[in-house]
PDB file of C-alpha atoms in Angstrom:
ATOM      1  CA  MET K   1     -28.180 -15.746 -53.772  1.00  0.00           C
ATOM      2  CA  ARG K   2     -32.034 -16.132 -55.242  1.00  0.00           C
ATOM      3  CA  PRO K   3     -34.433 -17.025 -52.196  1.00  0.00           C
ATOM      4  CA  ASN K   4     -35.439 -19.920 -52.301  1.00  0.00           C
ATOM      5  CA  LYS K   5     -39.505 -21.048 -52.130  1.00  0.00           C
ATOM      6  CA  SER K   6     -39.530 -22.120 -48.936  1.00  0.00           C
ATOM      7  CA  THR K   7     -38.264 -18.812 -47.998  1.00  0.00           C
ATOM      8  CA  LEU K   8     -40.372 -16.435 -49.492  1.00  0.00           C
ATOM      9  CA  ALA K   9     -43.447 -19.000 -48.493  1.00  0.00           C
ATOM     10  CA  ALA K  10     -41.972 -17.599 -44.764  1.00  0.00           C
ATOM     11  CA  VAL K  11     -41.726 -14.670 -45.267  1.00  0.00           C
ATOM     12  CA  ALA K  12     -45.349 -14.184 -46.615  1.00  0.00           C
ATOM     13  CA  TRP K  13     -46.692 -16.292 -43.608  1.00  0.00           C
ATOM     14  CA  ILE K  14     -44.487 -13.076 -40.960  1.00  0.00           C
ATOM     15  CA  LEU K  15     -45.653 -10.772 -43.801  1.00  0.00           C
ATOM     16  CA  ALA K  16     -49.907 -11.420 -44.027  1.00  0.00           C
ATOM     17  CA  ALA K  17     -49.780 -12.263 -39.785  1.00  0.00           C
ATOM     18  CA  ALA K  18     -47.433  -9.463 -38.724  1.00  0.00           C
ATOM     19  CA  GLY K  19     -49.472  -6.681 -41.349  1.00  0.00           C
ATOM     20  CA  TYR K  20     -53.110  -8.294 -39.833  1.00  0.00           C
ATOM     21  CA  PHE K  21     -51.956  -7.570 -36.123  1.00  0.00           C
ATOM     22  CA  VAL K  22     -51.298  -3.442 -37.541  1.00  0.00           C
ATOM     23  CA  ALA K  23     -53.456  -3.133 -39.382  1.00  0.00           C
ATOM     24  CA  GLU K  24     -55.940  -4.331 -36.022  1.00  0.00           C
ATOM     25  CA  ALA K  25     -54.065  -2.049 -33.537  1.00  0.00           C
ATOM     26  CA  VAL K  26     -53.761   0.827 -35.902  1.00  0.00           C
ATOM     27  CA  SER K  27     -57.494   0.585 -37.325  1.00  0.00           C
ATOM     28  CA  ALA K  28     -58.769   0.194 -33.319  1.00  0.00           C
ATOM     29  CA  ARG K  29     -56.998   2.912 -32.280  1.00  0.00           C
ATOM     30  CA  ALA K  30     -58.879   5.345 -33.710  1.00  0.00           C
ATOM     31  CA  PHE K  31     -62.510   3.109 -34.026  1.00  0.00           C
ATOM     32  CA  PRO K  32     -63.925   5.613 -30.861  1.00  0.00           C
ATOM     33  CA  GLY K  33     -64.471   2.608 -27.954  1.00  0.00           C
ATOM     34  CA  TYR K  34     -63.740  -0.398 -29.751  1.00  0.00           C
ATOM     35  CA  SER K  35     -62.645  -2.786 -27.921  1.00  0.00           C
ATOM     36  CA  TYR K  36     -61.235  -6.013 -28.683  1.00  0.00           C
ATOM     37  CA  ALA K  37     -63.283  -7.818 -26.088  1.00  0.00           C
ATOM     38  CA  THR K  38     -66.076  -6.099 -26.884  1.00  0.00           C
ATOM     39  CA  ASN K  39     -66.414  -6.039 -30.121  1.00  0.00           C
ATOM     40  CA  TYR K  40     -65.897  -7.792 -33.592  1.00  0.00           C
ATOM     41  CA  ILE K  41     -63.071  -7.437 -35.384  1.00  0.00           C
ATOM     42  CA  SER K  42     -64.904  -6.948 -38.368  1.00  0.00           C
ATOM     43  CA  ASP K  43     -66.343  -3.963 -36.883  1.00  0.00           C
ATOM     44  CA  LEU K  44     -63.099  -2.606 -38.009  1.00  0.00           C
ATOM     45  CA  GLY K  45     -64.341  -3.191 -41.608  1.00  0.00           C
ATOM     46  CA  VAL K  46     -66.864  -1.733 -41.247  1.00  0.00           C
ATOM     47  CA  PRO K  47     -67.467   1.614 -43.453  1.00  0.00           C
ATOM     48  CA  ASP K  48     -70.721   2.867 -42.575  1.00  0.00           C
ATOM     49  CA  VAL K  49     -71.054   4.554 -39.192  1.00  0.00           C
ATOM     50  CA  GLY K  50     -74.241   3.561 -37.462  1.00  0.00           C
ATOM     51  CA  PRO K  51     -74.864   1.167 -34.475  1.00  0.00           C
ATOM     52  CA  PHE K  52     -75.382  -2.870 -35.206  1.00  0.00           C
ATOM     53  CA  GLN K  53     -76.644  -5.147 -33.259  1.00  0.00           C
ATOM     54  CA  GLY K  54     -76.112  -3.953 -30.252  1.00  0.00           C
ATOM     55  CA  ARG K  55     -72.730  -2.321 -31.203  1.00  0.00           C
ATOM     56  CA  LEU K  56     -71.986   1.377 -32.124  1.00  0.00           C
ATOM     57  CA  ILE K  57     -69.570   0.800 -35.385  1.00  0.00           C
ATOM     58  CA  ASP K  58     -67.650   4.484 -36.454  1.00  0.00           C
ATOM     59  CA  SER K  59     -64.172   2.614 -38.124  1.00  0.00           C
ATOM     60  CA  PRO K  60     -62.245   5.950 -39.812  1.00  0.00           C
ATOM     61  CA  LEU K  61     -59.448   3.346 -40.851  1.00  0.00           C
ATOM     62  CA  HIS K  62     -61.833   0.909 -42.436  1.00  0.00           C
ATOM     63  CA  LEU K  63     -60.012   0.667 -45.301  1.00  0.00           C
ATOM     64  CA  VAL K  64     -56.477  -0.498 -44.589  1.00  0.00           C
ATOM     65  CA  MET K  65     -58.375  -3.286 -41.948  1.00  0.00           C
ATOM     66  CA  ASN K  66     -59.823  -4.514 -45.371  1.00  0.00           C
ATOM     67  CA  ALA K  67     -56.965  -4.061 -46.969  1.00  0.00           C
ATOM     68  CA  ALA K  68     -55.293  -6.177 -44.574  1.00  0.00           C
ATOM     69  CA  PHE K  69     -57.934  -9.056 -44.399  1.00  0.00           C
ATOM     70  CA  VAL K  70     -57.241  -9.295 -48.430  1.00  0.00           C
ATOM     71  CA  LEU K  71     -53.817  -9.317 -47.721  1.00  0.00           C
ATOM     72  CA  HIS K  72     -53.793 -12.078 -44.928  1.00  0.00           C
ATOM     73  CA  GLY K  73     -55.819 -14.700 -47.361  1.00  0.00           C
ATOM     74  CA  VAL K  74     -53.717 -13.613 -51.002  1.00  0.00           C
ATOM     75  CA  LEU K  75     -50.214 -14.763 -48.654  1.00  0.00           C
ATOM     76  CA  PHE K  76     -51.659 -17.591 -46.851  1.00  0.00           C
ATOM     77  CA  ALA K  77     -52.546 -18.633 -49.902  1.00  0.00           C
ATOM     78  CA  VAL K  78     -49.457 -17.817 -52.113  1.00  0.00           C
ATOM     79  CA  ALA K  79     -47.258 -19.326 -49.430  1.00  0.00           C
ATOM     80  CA  ALA K  80     -49.067 -22.845 -49.394  1.00  0.00           C
ATOM     81  CA  VAL K  81     -48.206 -23.431 -52.335  1.00  0.00           C
ATOM     82  CA  LEU K  82     -44.712 -22.129 -52.492  1.00  0.00           C
ATOM     83  CA  VAL K  83     -43.907 -24.523 -49.890  1.00  0.00           C
ATOM     84  CA  THR K  84     -45.563 -27.333 -51.388  1.00  0.00           C
ATOM     85  CA  GLY K  85     -44.133 -26.590 -54.763  1.00  0.00           C
ATOM     86  CA  GLY K  86     -45.489 -28.519 -57.586  1.00  0.00           C
ATOM     87  CA  ARG K  87     -45.767 -32.606 -54.739  1.00  0.00           C
ATOM     88  CA  ARG K  88     -48.868 -34.553 -56.021  1.00  0.00           C
ATOM     89  CA  THR K  89     -49.128 -35.585 -52.454  1.00  0.00           C
ATOM     90  CA  ALA K  90     -52.765 -36.202 -50.918  1.00  0.00           C
ATOM     91  CA  SER K  91     -51.667 -34.799 -48.142  1.00  0.00           C
ATOM     92  CA  ALA K  92     -49.834 -31.731 -50.320  1.00  0.00           C
ATOM     93  CA  ARG K  93     -53.349 -30.617 -52.260  1.00  0.00           C
ATOM     94  CA  TRP K  94     -55.742 -30.984 -49.586  1.00  0.00           C
ATOM     95  CA  PHE K  95     -53.064 -28.444 -48.422  1.00  0.00           C
ATOM     96  CA  GLN K  96     -53.225 -25.947 -51.081  1.00  0.00           C
ATOM     97  CA  ALA K  97     -57.062 -26.658 -51.141  1.00  0.00           C
ATOM     98  CA  LEU K  98     -57.594 -25.532 -47.235  1.00  0.00           C
ATOM     99  CA  ALA K  99     -55.498 -22.809 -48.142  1.00  0.00           C
ATOM    100  CA  VAL K 100     -57.043 -21.238 -50.717  1.00  0.00           C
ATOM    101  CA  VAL K 101     -60.672 -22.416 -49.039  1.00  0.00           C
ATOM    102  CA  HIS K 102     -58.924 -19.602 -46.679  1.00  0.00           C
ATOM    103  CA  GLY K 103     -57.965 -16.811 -48.934  1.00  0.00           C
ATOM    104  CA  ALA K 104     -61.036 -16.469 -50.495  1.00  0.00           C
ATOM    105  CA  GLY K 105     -62.753 -16.727 -47.096  1.00  0.00           C
ATOM    106  CA  MET K 106     -60.805 -13.687 -46.340  1.00  0.00           C
ATOM    107  CA  VAL K 107     -60.766 -11.871 -49.621  1.00  0.00           C
ATOM    108  CA  LEU K 108     -65.150 -11.671 -49.355  1.00  0.00           C
ATOM    109  CA  VAL K 109     -64.597 -10.562 -45.419  1.00  0.00           C
ATOM    110  CA  GLY K 110     -62.845  -7.483 -46.795  1.00  0.00           C
ATOM    111  CA  SER K 111     -65.137  -7.080 -49.084  1.00  0.00           C
ATOM    112  CA  PHE K 112     -69.041  -7.513 -48.036  1.00  0.00           C
ATOM    113  CA  HIS K 113     -69.236  -6.479 -43.903  1.00  0.00           C
ATOM    114  CA  GLY K 114     -71.146  -7.387 -41.200  1.00  0.00           C
ATOM    115  CA  SER K 115     -73.296  -4.335 -41.286  1.00  0.00           C
ATOM    116  CA  GLN K 116     -76.756  -3.318 -40.848  1.00  0.00           C
ATOM    117  CA  SER K 117     -76.652  -1.721 -44.871  1.00  0.00           C
ATOM    118  CA  ALA K 118     -75.055  -5.146 -45.112  1.00  0.00           C
ATOM    119  CA  VAL K 119     -77.592  -6.978 -43.654  1.00  0.00           C
ATOM    120  CA  ASP K 120     -80.679  -5.187 -45.819  1.00  0.00           C
ATOM    121  CA  SER K 121     -79.149  -5.338 -49.283  1.00  0.00           C
ATOM    122  CA  GLY K 122     -78.820  -9.012 -48.272  1.00  0.00           C
ATOM    123  CA  LEU K 123     -75.089  -9.285 -48.078  1.00  0.00           C
ATOM    124  CA  ALA K 124     -74.113  -9.667 -45.242  1.00  0.00           C
ATOM    125  CA  VAL K 125     -74.897 -13.500 -45.873  1.00  0.00           C
ATOM    126  CA  LEU K 126     -70.935 -13.976 -47.941  1.00  0.00           C
ATOM    127  CA  HIS K 127     -69.325 -11.416 -44.962  1.00  0.00           C
ATOM    128  CA  VAL K 128     -71.195 -14.678 -42.729  1.00  0.00           C
ATOM    129  CA  ALA K 129     -69.036 -17.632 -45.075  1.00  0.00           C
ATOM    130  CA  GLY K 130     -66.331 -15.859 -45.634  1.00  0.00           C
ATOM    131  CA  ALA K 131     -65.563 -15.770 -41.764  1.00  0.00           C
ATOM    132  CA  ALA K 132     -66.009 -18.999 -41.597  1.00  0.00           C
ATOM    133  CA  LEU K 133     -64.235 -20.197 -44.380  1.00  0.00           C
ATOM    134  CA  ALA K 134     -61.356 -17.952 -43.729  1.00  0.00           C
ATOM    135  CA  ILE K 135     -61.987 -19.795 -39.941  1.00  0.00           C
ATOM    136  CA  LEU K 136     -62.299 -23.520 -40.942  1.00  0.00           C
ATOM    137  CA  GLY K 137     -60.057 -22.939 -44.018  1.00  0.00           C
ATOM    138  CA  GLY K 138     -57.376 -21.612 -41.984  1.00  0.00           C
ATOM    139  CA  ASN K 139     -57.362 -23.602 -39.315  1.00  0.00           C
ATOM    140  CA  ALA K 140     -57.971 -27.410 -40.874  1.00  0.00           C
ATOM    141  CA  ALA K 141     -54.626 -26.307 -43.028  1.00  0.00           C
ATOM    142  CA  ALA K 142     -53.077 -26.129 -39.875  1.00  0.00           C
ATOM    143  CA  VAL K 143     -53.798 -29.276 -38.737  1.00  0.00           C
ATOM    144  CA  LEU K 144     -53.219 -30.820 -41.581  1.00  0.00           C
ATOM    145  CA  ALA K 145     -49.388 -29.667 -41.629  1.00  0.00           C
ATOM    146  CA  GLY K 146     -49.584 -30.636 -37.945  1.00  0.00           C
ATOM    147  CA  VAL K 147     -50.825 -34.100 -38.613  1.00  0.00           C
ATOM    148  CA  VAL K 148     -47.903 -34.100 -41.952  1.00  0.00           C
ATOM    149  CA  LEU K 149     -45.225 -33.284 -40.016  1.00  0.00           C
ATOM    150  CA  LEU K 150     -45.705 -35.821 -37.446  1.00  0.00           C
ATOM    151  CA  ARG K 151     -45.989 -38.897 -39.979  1.00  0.00           C
ATOM    152  CA  ARG K 152     -42.631 -37.380 -41.213  1.00  0.00           C
ATOM    153  CA  GLY K 153     -40.573 -36.827 -38.303  1.00  0.00           C
ATOM    154  CA  ALA K 154     -39.312 -40.716 -37.342  1.00  0.00           C
ATOM    155  CA  GLY K 155     -38.085 -39.882 -40.516  1.00  0.00           C
ATOM    156  CA  ALA K 156     -36.833 -36.431 -40.364  1.00  0.00           C
ATOM    157  CA  GLY K 157     -33.163 -36.869 -37.645  1.00  0.00           C
ATOM    158  CA  GLY K 158     -30.764 -37.236 -41.731  1.00  0.00           C
ATOM    159  CA  ARG K 159     -32.800 -34.776 -43.380  1.00  0.00           C
ATOM    160  CA  PRO K 160     -30.150 -31.705 -43.484  1.00  0.00           C
ATOM    161  CA  GLY K 161     -32.684 -29.249 -41.216  1.00  0.00           C
ATOM    162  CA  GLY K 162     -34.624 -31.428 -40.103  1.00  0.00           C
ATOM    163  CA  SER K 163     -34.880 -33.516 -36.221  1.00  0.00           C
ATOM    164  CA  ARG K 164     -37.555 -36.065 -35.526  1.00  0.00           C
ATOM    165  CA  SER K 165     -38.562 -33.810 -32.241  1.00  0.00           C
ATOM    166  CA  GLY K 166     -37.718 -30.567 -34.482  1.00  0.00           C
ATOM    167  CA  ARG K 167     -40.937 -32.127 -36.398  1.00  0.00           C
ATOM    168  CA  ARG K 168     -42.756 -33.283 -33.683  1.00  0.00           C
ATOM    169  CA  TRP K 169     -42.627 -30.320 -31.676  1.00  0.00           C
ATOM    170  CA  VAL K 170     -44.022 -27.966 -34.855  1.00  0.00           C
ATOM    171  CA  GLY K 171     -46.457 -30.350 -35.587  1.00  0.00           C
ATOM    172  CA  ALA K 172     -48.189 -30.819 -32.680  1.00  0.00           C
ATOM    173  CA  ALA K 173     -47.720 -27.332 -31.238  1.00  0.00           C
ATOM    174  CA  SER K 174     -50.309 -27.131 -35.538  1.00  0.00           C
ATOM    175  CA  ILE K 175     -52.115 -29.411 -34.273  1.00  0.00           C
ATOM    176  CA  VAL K 176     -52.747 -27.797 -30.628  1.00  0.00           C
ATOM    177  CA  LEU K 177     -53.784 -24.214 -32.870  1.00  0.00           C
ATOM    178  CA  GLY K 178     -55.707 -25.538 -35.342  1.00  0.00           C
ATOM    179  CA  VAL K 179     -58.262 -27.726 -32.795  1.00  0.00           C
ATOM    180  CA  ALA K 180     -58.524 -24.561 -30.127  1.00  0.00           C
ATOM    181  CA  GLY K 181     -59.436 -21.967 -33.785  1.00  0.00           C
ATOM    182  CA  VAL K 182     -62.136 -24.615 -34.929  1.00  0.00           C
ATOM    183  CA  VAL K 183     -63.219 -24.357 -31.376  1.00  0.00           C
ATOM    184  CA  GLY K 184     -63.238 -20.492 -31.118  1.00  0.00           C
ATOM    185  CA  LEU K 185     -65.348 -20.496 -33.817  1.00  0.00           C
ATOM    186  CA  VAL K 186     -67.449 -23.267 -32.425  1.00  0.00           C
ATOM    187  CA  MET K 187     -68.342 -21.495 -28.627  1.00  0.00           C
ATOM    188  CA  LEU K 188     -68.750 -18.234 -30.585  1.00  0.00           C
ATOM    189  CA  GLU K 189     -71.986 -19.432 -31.707  1.00  0.00           C
ATOM    190  CA  VAL K 190     -72.604 -21.245 -28.606  1.00  0.00           C
ATOM    191  CA  ASP K 191     -72.507 -18.667 -26.426  1.00  0.00           C
ATOM    192  CA  SER K 192     -73.630 -15.900 -29.055  1.00  0.00           C
ATOM    193  CA  GLY K 193     -76.617 -17.933 -29.473  1.00  0.00           C
ATOM    194  CA  SER K 194     -77.984 -19.176 -25.960  1.00  0.00           C
ATOM    195  CA  SER K 195     -79.522 -16.669 -23.878  1.00  0.00           C
ATOM    196  CA  SER K 196     -77.783 -19.218 -20.875  1.00  0.00           C
ATOM    197  CA  VAL K 197     -73.776 -19.742 -22.317  1.00  0.00           C
ATOM    198  CA  ASP K 198     -72.003 -16.629 -20.671  1.00  0.00           C
ATOM    199  CA  LEU K 199     -68.785 -17.598 -21.034  1.00  0.00           C
ATOM    200  CA  LEU K 200     -66.660 -14.604 -22.399  1.00  0.00           C
ATOM    201  CA  PRO K 201     -67.356 -12.396 -25.008  1.00  0.00           C
ATOM    202  CA  ASP K 202     -67.706 -12.792 -28.095  1.00  0.00           C
ATOM    203  CA  GLY K 203     -64.640 -10.625 -29.348  1.00  0.00           C
ATOM    204  CA  ILE K 204     -62.933 -12.986 -26.894  1.00  0.00           C
ATOM    205  CA  TRP K 205     -63.942 -16.101 -28.666  1.00  0.00           C
ATOM    206  CA  GLU K 206     -63.405 -14.612 -32.472  1.00  0.00           C
ATOM    207  CA  ARG K 207     -60.233 -13.490 -31.514  1.00  0.00           C
ATOM    208  CA  VAL K 208     -59.763 -16.969 -30.572  1.00  0.00           C
ATOM    209  CA  ALA K 209     -60.353 -18.592 -33.392  1.00  0.00           C
ATOM    210  CA  VAL K 210     -58.889 -15.587 -35.883  1.00  0.00           C
ATOM    211  CA  TYR K 211     -55.966 -16.113 -33.747  1.00  0.00           C
ATOM    212  CA  ALA K 212     -54.691 -19.314 -33.907  1.00  0.00           C
ATOM    213  CA  VAL K 213     -54.307 -19.121 -37.757  1.00  0.00           C
ATOM    214  CA  LEU K 214     -52.325 -15.327 -37.434  1.00  0.00           C
ATOM    215  CA  ALA K 215     -49.645 -17.391 -34.484  1.00  0.00           C
ATOM    216  CA  TRP K 216     -49.938 -20.773 -37.181  1.00  0.00           C
ATOM    217  CA  ASP K 217     -48.952 -17.797 -40.052  1.00  0.00           C
ATOM    218  CA  LEU K 218     -45.654 -16.969 -38.006  1.00  0.00           C
ATOM    219  CA  LEU K 219     -44.888 -20.634 -36.837  1.00  0.00           C
ATOM    220  CA  ALA K 220     -44.562 -21.752 -39.951  1.00  0.00           C
ATOM    221  CA  GLY K 221     -42.539 -18.381 -41.601  1.00  0.00           C
ATOM    222  CA  VAL K 222     -40.286 -18.563 -38.639  1.00  0.00           C
ATOM    223  CA  THR K 223     -39.811 -22.576 -38.805  1.00  0.00           C
ATOM    224  CA  LEU K 224     -39.202 -22.435 -42.357  1.00  0.00           C
ATOM    225  CA  LEU K 225     -36.442 -19.404 -41.945  1.00  0.00           C
ATOM    226  CA  ALA K 226     -35.045 -21.547 -38.943  1.00  0.00           C
ATOM    227  CA  THR K 227     -34.412 -24.631 -40.929  1.00  0.00           C
ATOM    228  CA  ARG K 228     -33.183 -23.162 -44.590  1.00  0.00           C
ATOM    229  CA  ARG K 229     -29.802 -22.304 -42.922  1.00  0.00           C
ATOM    230  CA  PRO K 230     -29.143 -26.229 -42.678  1.00  0.00           C
ATOM    231  CA  ALA K 231     -29.959 -27.100 -45.961  1.00  0.00           C
ATOM    232  CA  VAL K 232     -27.983 -24.616 -47.857  1.00  0.00           C
ATOM    233  CA  GLU K 233     -25.544 -25.018 -45.811  1.00  0.00           C
ATOM    234  CA  ALA K 234     -25.389 -29.739 -46.509  1.00  0.00           C
ATOM    235  CA  ARG K 235     -25.814 -28.376 -49.842  1.00  0.00           C
ATOM    236  CA  ALA K 236     -22.889 -26.065 -50.060  1.00  0.00           C
TER     237      ALA K 236
END
């Protein structure tokens, strides 16, 4: 049986998250003294070796991390387009747009780095802009998906592969993840930009913002795979 678009989207989202986590772990292991708490994720993608903003940057596997940034962005956007298909609703179009914003941001993060040489050349602004687009676009897409699922939950009981409680649970979880990601970004800016506020290290806040999107990848992918089988059986 040929895989349908929902299955392909599910696989794309799961691979996007899994590939990201694996690339980060491998790159961090090769980075001398790397800390998940105090280092930024993008430090792993910097090709330069030397001090930057008080951190010593030395990532031998920077190409691996940059490839993971770009791959995640592409797979996320492709999965969003696949799962919404040819739907003409406003929510579908907004979801696709937010997914493309996330994808474009990830490509920028993987192409332009947060390093001293980038600051000196003026290209660091593209890295910062890319990170903002990626985090906001990905988390906003998760929130929108959650809102749509909650709205449709009341009428999902009669549809194959869907249940009221199931859709509501996934919808609520999507919103929680998206909101948590945005809060993580806001707190990263507050903590890093203030000498009087220091609740958590920058690396923790950044990972809250980014990992929320990755967690939603897995939630969306697993949910699509779990609901595909009943739908196939109902058509048989």
